[in-house]
Each structure stands twice: as C-alpha cells, then as structure tokens.
Coordinates of C-alpha atoms in Angstrom, one line a residue:
M14 CA 41.9 -21.6 -14.8
K15 CA 40.4 -19.5 -17.6
Q16 CA 36.7 -18.8 -17.1
K17 CA 34.4 -20.3 -19.7
V18 CA 31.8 -18.1 -21.5
F19 CA 28.3 -18.9 -22.7
H20 CA 28.1 -18.5 -26.5
S21 CA 24.3 -18.2 -26.8
V22 CA 21.2 -17.4 -24.7
S23 CA 20.0 -20.9 -25.3
E24 CA 23.1 -22.4 -23.8
L25 CA 22.9 -20.1 -20.8
L26 CA 19.2 -20.9 -20.1
K27 CA 19.7 -24.6 -20.5
R28 CA 22.5 -24.6 -18.0
L29 CA 20.6 -22.5 -15.5
N30 CA 17.5 -24.6 -15.9
T31 CA 19.4 -27.9 -15.4
E32 CA 20.8 -26.6 -12.0
R33 CA 17.7 -24.5 -11.0
R34 CA 17.4 -26.3 -7.6
L35 CA 20.9 -25.4 -6.6
I36 CA 20.6 -21.8 -7.8
S37 CA 17.2 -21.3 -6.1
E38 CA 18.6 -22.7 -2.8
M39 CA 21.7 -20.5 -2.9
F40 CA 19.6 -17.4 -3.8
Y41 CA 17.2 -17.9 -0.9
N42 CA 20.2 -18.5 1.5
R43 CA 22.2 -15.6 0.1
K44 CA 22.2 -13.8 3.5
K45 CA 23.7 -16.7 5.5
L46 CA 27.0 -16.5 3.6
E47 CA 27.8 -20.1 4.7
F48 CA 26.9 -22.3 1.8
H49 CA 29.5 -25.1 1.7
Y50 CA 30.6 -27.1 -1.3
D51 CA 29.4 -30.3 0.3
D52 CA 25.9 -28.8 0.8
A53 CA 25.7 -28.0 -2.9
R54 CA 26.2 -31.6 -3.9
G55 CA 22.8 -32.6 -2.7
F56 CA 21.1 -30.2 -5.2
V57 CA 22.9 -31.2 -8.4
E58 CA 22.8 -34.4 -10.5
S59 CA 26.6 -34.7 -10.5
E60 CA 29.7 -33.0 -9.2
K61 CA 30.7 -32.3 -12.8
N62 CA 27.6 -30.1 -13.2
L63 CA 28.6 -28.1 -10.1
D64 CA 32.1 -27.6 -11.4
L65 CA 30.7 -26.4 -14.7
L66 CA 28.7 -23.7 -12.9
I67 CA 32.0 -22.6 -11.2
Q68 CA 33.9 -22.6 -14.5
Y69 CA 31.2 -20.6 -16.3
G70 CA 31.2 -18.0 -13.5
V71 CA 27.7 -18.6 -12.3
I72 CA 29.0 -19.6 -8.9
R73 CA 32.1 -18.4 -7.1
L74 CA 34.1 -20.8 -5.0
E75 CA 36.2 -19.4 -2.1
G76 CA 37.8 -22.1 0.0
D77 CA 35.0 -24.4 0.9
L78 CA 32.2 -21.8 0.5
L79 CA 30.1 -21.1 -2.5
E80 CA 28.1 -18.0 -3.4
L81 CA 26.3 -16.7 -6.5
E82 CA 28.3 -14.3 -8.7
E83 CA 27.3 -10.7 -8.3
V84 CA 25.9 -10.3 -11.8
Y85 CA 23.5 -13.3 -11.4
L86 CA 22.6 -12.3 -7.8
R87 CA 21.8 -8.7 -8.9
F88 CA 19.7 -10.0 -11.9
L89 CA 17.6 -12.2 -9.7
E90 CA 17.1 -9.5 -7.0
E91 CA 16.0 -7.0 -9.6
I92 CA 13.6 -9.4 -11.4
L93 CA 12.1 -10.6 -8.1
Q94 CA 12.1 -7.0 -6.6
V95 CA 13.9 -8.0 -3.4
N96 CA 17.0 -5.8 -4.0
E97 CA 18.4 -4.3 -0.8
D98 CA 21.0 -2.0 -2.4
I99 CA 19.5 1.1 -4.0
S100 CA 21.6 2.8 -6.6
N101 CA 20.9 6.1 -8.3
A102 CA 23.6 5.4 -10.8
S103 CA 21.4 3.2 -13.0
V104 CA 18.6 5.8 -13.1
E105 CA 21.2 8.6 -13.8
E106 CA 22.7 6.5 -16.6
S107 CA 19.3 6.0 -18.1
V108 CA 18.6 9.7 -18.0
S109 CA 21.9 10.4 -19.7
Q110 CA 21.2 7.8 -22.4
L111 CA 17.8 9.4 -23.0
R112 CA 19.4 12.9 -23.5
D113 CA 22.0 11.3 -25.9
N114 CA 19.4 9.5 -27.9
I115 CA 17.3 12.6 -28.2
D116 CA 20.3 14.5 -29.5
Y117 CA 21.3 11.7 -31.9
Y118 CA 17.7 11.6 -33.3
L119 CA 17.8 15.4 -33.9
K120 CA 21.1 15.0 -35.8
E121 CA 19.6 12.4 -38.1
Q122 CA 17.2 14.8 -39.8
N123 CA 18.1 13.6 -43.3
N124 CA 18.1 9.9 -42.4
P125 CA 14.7 8.5 -41.7
E126 CA 16.1 5.0 -41.0
G127 CA 18.5 6.5 -38.4
Q128 CA 15.7 8.5 -36.8
H129 CA 13.6 5.4 -36.5
R130 CA 16.4 3.6 -34.8
Y131 CA 17.0 6.3 -32.2
L132 CA 13.3 6.9 -31.7
R133 CA 13.0 3.3 -30.5
K134 CA 15.9 3.9 -28.1
V135 CA 14.2 7.0 -26.8
K136 CA 11.0 5.0 -26.1
R137 CA 13.0 2.3 -24.4
S138 CA 14.9 4.8 -22.3
L139 CA 11.6 6.4 -21.1
R140 CA 10.1 3.1 -20.1
T141 CA 13.4 2.1 -18.3
I142 CA 13.5 5.3 -16.3
A143 CA 9.9 4.9 -15.2
L144 CA 10.4 1.3 -14.3
M145 CA 13.6 1.9 -12.3
A146 CA 12.0 4.8 -10.4
E147 CA 9.1 2.6 -9.4
R148 CA 11.3 -0.3 -8.4
N149 CA 13.6 2.0 -6.4
V150 CA 10.6 3.4 -4.5
V151 CA 9.4 -0.1 -3.7
D152 CA 12.9 -1.3 -2.6
L153 CA 13.3 1.8 -0.5
K154 CA 10.0 1.3 1.3
R155 CA 10.9 -2.3 2.1
N156 CA 14.4 -1.5 3.3
V157 CA 13.3 1.4 5.5
N158 CA 10.7 -0.7 7.2
D159 CA 13.1 -3.6 7.6
T160 CA 15.8 -1.4 9.0
Y161 CA 13.5 0.3 11.5
K162 CA 11.8 -2.9 12.7
N163 CA 14.8 -5.4 12.7
E164 CA 18.0 -3.4 13.2
R165 CA 18.8 -3.6 16.9
N166 CA 21.8 -1.2 17.0
Y167 CA 20.3 2.4 17.1
T168 CA 23.5 3.9 15.7
I169 CA 23.5 1.7 12.7
K170 CA 19.7 2.1 12.3
R171 CA 20.1 5.9 12.3
T172 CA 23.0 5.8 9.8
K173 CA 21.0 3.6 7.4
L174 CA 17.9 5.8 7.6
E175 CA 20.0 8.9 6.9
K176 CA 21.5 7.1 3.9
Y177 CA 18.0 6.3 2.6
L178 CA 17.2 10.0 2.9
N179 CA 20.1 10.9 0.6
Q180 CA 19.0 8.2 -1.8
I181 CA 15.5 9.7 -1.9
A182 CA 17.0 13.1 -2.6
G183 CA 19.0 11.6 -5.5
I184 CA 16.0 9.8 -7.0
S185 CA 13.8 12.8 -6.7
R186 CA 16.3 14.9 -8.5
L187 CA 16.5 12.5 -11.4
V188 CA 12.7 12.2 -11.5
K189 CA 12.4 16.0 -11.8
E190 CA 15.0 16.1 -14.5
T191 CA 13.1 13.6 -16.5
E192 CA 9.8 15.4 -16.0
N193 CA 11.5 18.6 -17.2
L194 CA 12.5 16.8 -20.4
L195 CA 8.9 15.7 -20.9
D196 CA 7.5 19.1 -20.0
D197 CA 5.6 20.7 -23.0
E198 CA 7.1 24.1 -22.1
H199 CA 10.6 22.9 -22.9
A200 CA 9.4 21.5 -26.2
T201 CA 11.9 18.7 -26.0
F202 CA 10.0 16.5 -28.5
S203 CA 8.6 19.4 -30.7
N204 CA 11.1 18.6 -33.5
F205 CA 10.2 14.9 -33.5
A206 CA 8.1 13.4 -36.2
P207 CA 4.5 12.7 -35.1
D208 CA 4.4 9.3 -33.4
E209 CA 1.2 8.2 -31.6
Q210 CA 3.0 5.5 -29.6
L211 CA 5.5 8.0 -28.3
V212 CA 2.7 10.3 -27.1
Y213 CA 1.1 7.4 -25.1
I214 CA 4.5 6.5 -23.7
I215 CA 5.2 10.0 -22.5
I216 CA 1.7 10.2 -20.9
D217 CA 2.3 6.9 -19.1
V218 CA 5.8 7.9 -18.0
R219 CA 4.6 11.2 -16.6
T220 CA 1.9 9.4 -14.6
Q221 CA 4.4 6.9 -13.2
L222 CA 7.0 9.5 -12.3
K223 CA 4.4 11.7 -10.6
A224 CA 3.2 8.7 -8.5
A225 CA 6.8 7.8 -7.7
F226 CA 7.6 11.4 -6.7
H227 CA 4.6 11.5 -4.3
S228 CA 5.6 8.2 -2.8
L229 CA 9.1 9.5 -2.2
I230 CA 7.7 12.5 -0.4
D231 CA 5.6 10.2 1.9
L232 CA 8.6 8.0 2.4
E233 CA 10.8 10.9 3.4
K234 CA 8.2 12.0 6.0
T235 CA 8.2 8.4 7.3
I236 CA 12.0 8.3 7.7
R237 CA 12.1 11.6 9.5
D238 CA 9.4 10.4 11.8
Y239 CA 11.5 7.2 12.5
L240 CA 14.5 9.4 13.2
H241 CA 12.6 11.5 15.7
Q242 CA 11.4 8.3 17.4
I243 CA 15.0 7.0 17.5
D244 CA 16.2 10.2 19.0
A245 CA 13.5 10.1 21.6
I246 CA 14.1 6.5 22.5
G247 CA 17.9 7.2 22.6
K248 CA 17.4 10.1 25.1
L249 CA 15.1 8.0 27.2
V250 CA 17.6 5.1 27.3
K251 CA 20.4 7.4 28.1
K252 CA 18.5 9.0 31.0
T253 CA 17.4 5.6 32.3
R254 CA 21.0 4.3 32.3
L255 CA 22.2 7.4 34.1
L256 CA 19.5 7.2 36.7
K257 CA 20.2 3.5 37.3
Q258 CA 23.9 4.2 37.7
R259 CA 23.2 6.9 40.3
K260 CA 20.7 4.6 42.0
D261 CA 23.4 1.9 42.2
D262 CA 25.8 4.5 43.6
L263 CA 23.1 5.5 46.2
T264 CA 23.3 9.1 44.9
W265 CA 20.1 9.4 42.9
E266 CA 18.1 11.2 45.6
S267 CA 20.8 13.8 46.3
S268 CA 21.8 14.4 42.7
T269 CA 18.4 14.3 41.0
N270 CA 14.8 15.5 41.7
I271 CA 13.5 11.9 41.6
R272 CA 11.7 12.2 44.9
N273 CA 9.9 15.4 44.0
F274 CA 9.0 14.0 40.6
L275 CA 7.5 10.8 41.9
S276 CA 5.6 12.6 44.7
G277 CA 3.9 14.7 42.1
K278 CA 2.5 11.6 40.3
D279 CA -0.7 10.0 41.4
H280 CA -1.0 7.1 39.0
V281 CA -3.0 4.1 40.0
W282 CA -2.2 1.6 37.2
L283 CA -4.6 -1.1 38.2
E284 CA -7.6 1.1 38.7
P285 CA -10.2 0.6 36.0
R286 CA -11.0 3.6 33.8
T287 CA -14.5 5.1 34.3
N288 CA -16.4 5.9 31.1
Y289 CA -19.0 8.7 31.4
S290 CA -21.8 8.7 28.9
I291 CA -23.1 11.9 27.5
K292 CA -26.8 12.2 26.6
P293 CA -27.5 14.1 23.4
S294 CA -30.1 16.8 23.4
L295 CA -33.4 16.4 21.6
T296 CA -32.7 19.6 19.7
W297 CA -29.5 18.1 18.3
L298 CA -31.2 14.8 17.5
S299 CA -34.1 16.4 15.6
N300 CA -32.4 19.4 13.9
T301 CA -29.0 18.2 12.7
D302 CA -27.8 15.7 10.1
D303 CA -25.5 14.1 12.7
G304 CA -28.4 13.6 15.0
L305 CA -30.4 11.9 12.3
L306 CA -27.5 9.6 11.6
A307 CA -27.4 8.7 15.3
L308 CA -31.1 7.9 15.3
I309 CA -30.7 5.7 12.3
E310 CA -27.8 3.8 13.8
A311 CA -29.7 3.4 17.1
Q312 CA -32.7 2.1 15.2
Q313 CA -30.5 -0.5 13.4
Q314 CA -29.0 -1.7 16.6
L315 CA -32.4 -2.1 18.2
S316 CA -33.6 -4.0 15.2
R317 CA -30.6 -6.3 15.4
R318 CA -31.2 -7.0 19.1
L319 CA -34.9 -7.7 18.4
R320 CA -34.0 -10.2 15.7
L321 CA -31.5 -11.9 18.0
S322 CA -34.0 -12.1 20.9
R323 CA -36.7 -13.8 18.9
E324 CA -37.7 -17.3 20.0
P325 CA -36.7 -20.1 17.6
D326 CA -39.4 -21.2 15.2
P327 CA -41.4 -24.3 16.2
S328 CA -40.7 -27.6 14.6
I329 CA -42.1 -28.2 11.1
K330 CA -45.3 -30.1 11.0
P331 CA -45.8 -33.0 8.5
E332 CA -48.6 -31.2 6.7
E333 CA -46.2 -28.2 6.2
M334 CA -43.8 -30.4 4.3
Q335 CA -46.2 -30.7 1.4
P336 CA -44.9 -28.9 -1.7
E337 CA -46.7 -25.6 -2.3
P338 CA -45.9 -22.6 -4.4
V339 CA -43.8 -20.1 -2.4
I340 CA -44.0 -16.4 -3.0
E341 CA -40.7 -14.8 -2.0
D342 CA -41.2 -11.7 0.2
F343 CA -38.3 -9.7 -1.1
V344 CA -38.0 -6.0 -1.8
N345 CA -35.1 -4.6 -3.9
V346 CA -34.3 -1.5 -1.9
D347 CA -31.8 -0.3 -4.6
A348 CA -34.6 -0.4 -7.2
L349 CA -36.9 1.3 -4.7
A350 CA -34.4 4.1 -4.2
I351 CA -34.1 4.6 -8.0
S352 CA -37.9 5.0 -8.3
F353 CA -37.9 7.5 -5.4
M354 CA -35.2 9.6 -7.0
A355 CA -37.4 9.9 -10.1
S356 CA -40.7 10.5 -8.2
G357 CA -40.0 13.9 -6.7
Q358 CA -42.0 13.0 -3.6
D359 CA -40.8 13.0 0.0
L360 CA -39.2 9.7 1.0
F361 CA -41.5 8.6 3.8
N362 CA -44.7 9.0 1.9
F363 CA -43.2 7.4 -1.2
V364 CA -42.1 4.3 0.8
L365 CA -45.4 4.3 2.7
N366 CA -47.6 4.4 -0.5
Y367 CA -45.4 2.4 -2.8
R368 CA -47.2 -0.6 -4.6
Y369 CA -45.2 -3.6 -3.3
S370 CA -45.6 -7.0 -4.9
T371 CA -46.5 -8.4 -1.4
P372 CA -48.0 -6.7 1.6
Q373 CA -45.4 -4.9 3.8
S374 CA -45.8 -3.9 7.5
L375 CA -45.2 -0.4 8.7
D376 CA -42.0 -1.5 10.5
Q377 CA -40.7 -2.9 7.2
K378 CA -41.5 0.3 5.4
V379 CA -39.7 2.3 8.1
E380 CA -36.7 0.0 7.7
Y381 CA -36.7 0.6 3.9
Y382 CA -36.9 4.4 4.7
T383 CA -33.8 4.3 6.9
E384 CA -31.9 2.0 4.5
I385 CA -32.4 4.3 1.5
I386 CA -31.2 7.3 3.6
Q387 CA -28.1 5.4 4.7
N388 CA -27.2 4.2 1.2
N389 CA -27.9 7.4 -0.6
F390 CA -27.1 10.1 2.0
N391 CA -25.1 12.4 -0.3
G392 CA -27.9 12.4 -2.9
L393 CA -30.7 13.5 -0.5
T394 CA -31.8 16.9 0.9
F395 CA -33.2 17.0 4.5
M396 CA -35.8 19.6 5.2
D397 CA -36.3 21.3 8.6
E398 CA -39.9 20.3 8.5
W399 CA -40.9 17.2 10.6
H400 CA -44.2 15.2 10.3
Q401 CA -45.8 12.7 12.6
L402 CA -47.5 9.3 11.9
G403 CA -48.7 7.7 15.0
D404 CA -45.7 7.5 17.3
I405 CA -43.3 7.9 14.4
S406 CA -41.7 11.3 13.8
Y407 CA -39.8 11.7 10.5
P408 CA -38.2 14.6 8.6
L409 CA -39.1 15.4 5.0
V410 CA -36.5 14.0 2.7
Y411 CA -36.3 14.8 -1.0
P412 CA -33.8 13.9 -3.8
K413 CA -31.3 16.7 -4.4
S414 CA -32.3 16.9 -8.1
R415 CA -35.8 18.1 -7.0
I416 CA -34.5 21.1 -4.9

C-alpha cells in the first residue's frame, strides 16, 4: 500500500491532535517494544483513525505490534530533551552549513537582497549550533548517570561509557571549530555589513559554547572516575570469586596468604567509636579570627538553649485582655549595621550607645553586636586590642572603610 502524505502543516497538526492520547501512550511506552494493535484501540475513537495513522506513516505496524515511526519519535525526544542517542552528525552538519552560508554571503557583495537572505541563514545556523551543543551536553549527562546507576552488566557499562567519551571528544572538537569561526583574530565576520543583532547573537553563542565546553570537561572527568570505579569493582569481584573457588576446593589456605592477612587485622565492627574532644587554647580564642567565630557560635548556641529552657508564660489574666496600645520592641539589625558603617566608631561602643526607640538590655545589645559581625564579617576589620566591660571582653571592630 502506498503511504499517504500530509499536504499541509494544518492537516498534520489536526491529525496528531485528534490521536494525541494514542501518540502520548506509545511515546511513554517506547522502551517496552510491545505495544499491540488491540491495545491501541482503547486510545482512539475508531479503528479507522488508527489505520489512518498507519497509512500516513505516523505509526509503523509490524505483525501485531505498533511503534512510532523514527522521524516522529526523534522529533518528540528532541523537543522534550529525553533523547538517548547522541549524534555529532547534526552539529557537524550545522557547522558545515554555517561555513557555506558565510561563503555565500561574501560572494553576494553586489546583491544586498542576497546578502540579507544568507545573513539570516548565518544567524539561524549560529543559534542552532549553540542549542544543539547545549542539548547534547544535557543528554550526555543524563545518559552517563543512567548507564552508571542502572546498567547491571559491567562490560556493557564500560563500553557505553567509553562511547560517551568519544562523543564528548567529537562535540568538543565541533565547539572549538565554531569558537574559532567567531574569534576576532580570524576576522571571519570582518567583511560583513554592520548588524547589531548579529553582534548580540555572536556574544550569546560564545557564552553558550563556553559553558557547554566547561560542562563537557566536567563530564569527561566524571566518566573517567566512573571507569576507575568499575575497574576497581571488577578487580574486587574477580578476586572474591577466585578466593571463593579456592575456598570451595579447600585450597585457599595453602594457595593464598589469607590466614596471615586476617591475622594482621584487628577490626571490632560492633565496637562504638570514641570521639575525643580537643579544648582550644585561650590564646587562639582571643587572638584569631577563627577563635572569634567559635566564640560567636558558642554564644548563639547558649542563647538558643536559654530560650528553650525558659518556663512557659503564665495564663493571661482577664484585665490583660483589655485593648491597649502596643509598642513593638523590634530593632532592625541591618539598618543598625548600615549606621555603624557610616559612623567610624568601634562596633561595641556604637551598639552600646546607640539611641534605640525602646530601652534595650545589655544582653540584647551584645546579641546585636555578634549578629552584625556574623552578617558583615568581610566588611569589618578586627583589631588586636581588647577591652573589658564588666565580665564581657570584646575586641575592637571597625568598618574596613575607616582603616
């Protein structure tokens, strides 16, 4: 039977939309490879519609099994970015088309209309190359992780990962070729008429290709790490099987050093590990930035414990339920830090003498002091000089702009 052909985009989209349930079901079950003709009947309005999809080449019928035609399957995988087969041919073809369109543009020096036509094709080729490179990187990452995690056969797993290494090398080569075309030193576009959109496209494509190239480098390191792990596991499995075989043959003590090896081990698996705490010195705590951070963290933990250990408030009395104006006791620490940066004073005295809208206790002021240090550590300068206020010792802290 001669295959029918869609004569317009509208006709194609209408047919695909009518049978979208069947196409969606077949696409999501594409890996099972066992979608029967009778199963498809439940997803179409009539058997005639199912036969039309077969006649138009959307679905292929082999015996009693149905599957999406390759062109539609590939289209959906590319659009949804779930493609498992990575091909460098498409990127290589796009690079070749870009070179050709640049050459055609330069040969249309006396034909502005022709130059404009090929300029549009150059822009399209640049966008296509960047998009394909990004998608290939995403597909490669997904396939590499799926292969390493889900492939149970170590030989097949290694073969697939080595194939992905070759694909990375191919994509990297094509990316570098495109970057060379866009390089200012080669002056590829020096003979082009000024075009602002082309300039922006070149900048975007360079950025995308650079990001894709770095992702490929990271992915190559990941694959090589996976291969090393596979080799290590393979050697361990091989040794374990050989040792088990010799144990079953009652020859493992005479043919290996298993007895000496085990006698040198003193593992007690069920014994709990002992953690030994190390007390920091007072000199380290008082004279180093790390020591100050440790003190701040300890103070915050103590504050949290005190808040948790407080007794619950007593029940509310009836007279306290009467509506009264409430003044919210709230201090904006960020605004306080901004004022301190502009003051030029040392932090502790600034927080201590600041005019708050409501009275603040000394503990609250110390808390503001530590919070400002924690949130603005890189913008502060810590002096070696320490001062004392009652039982509180504190270093002199100034904004960096003052020093």
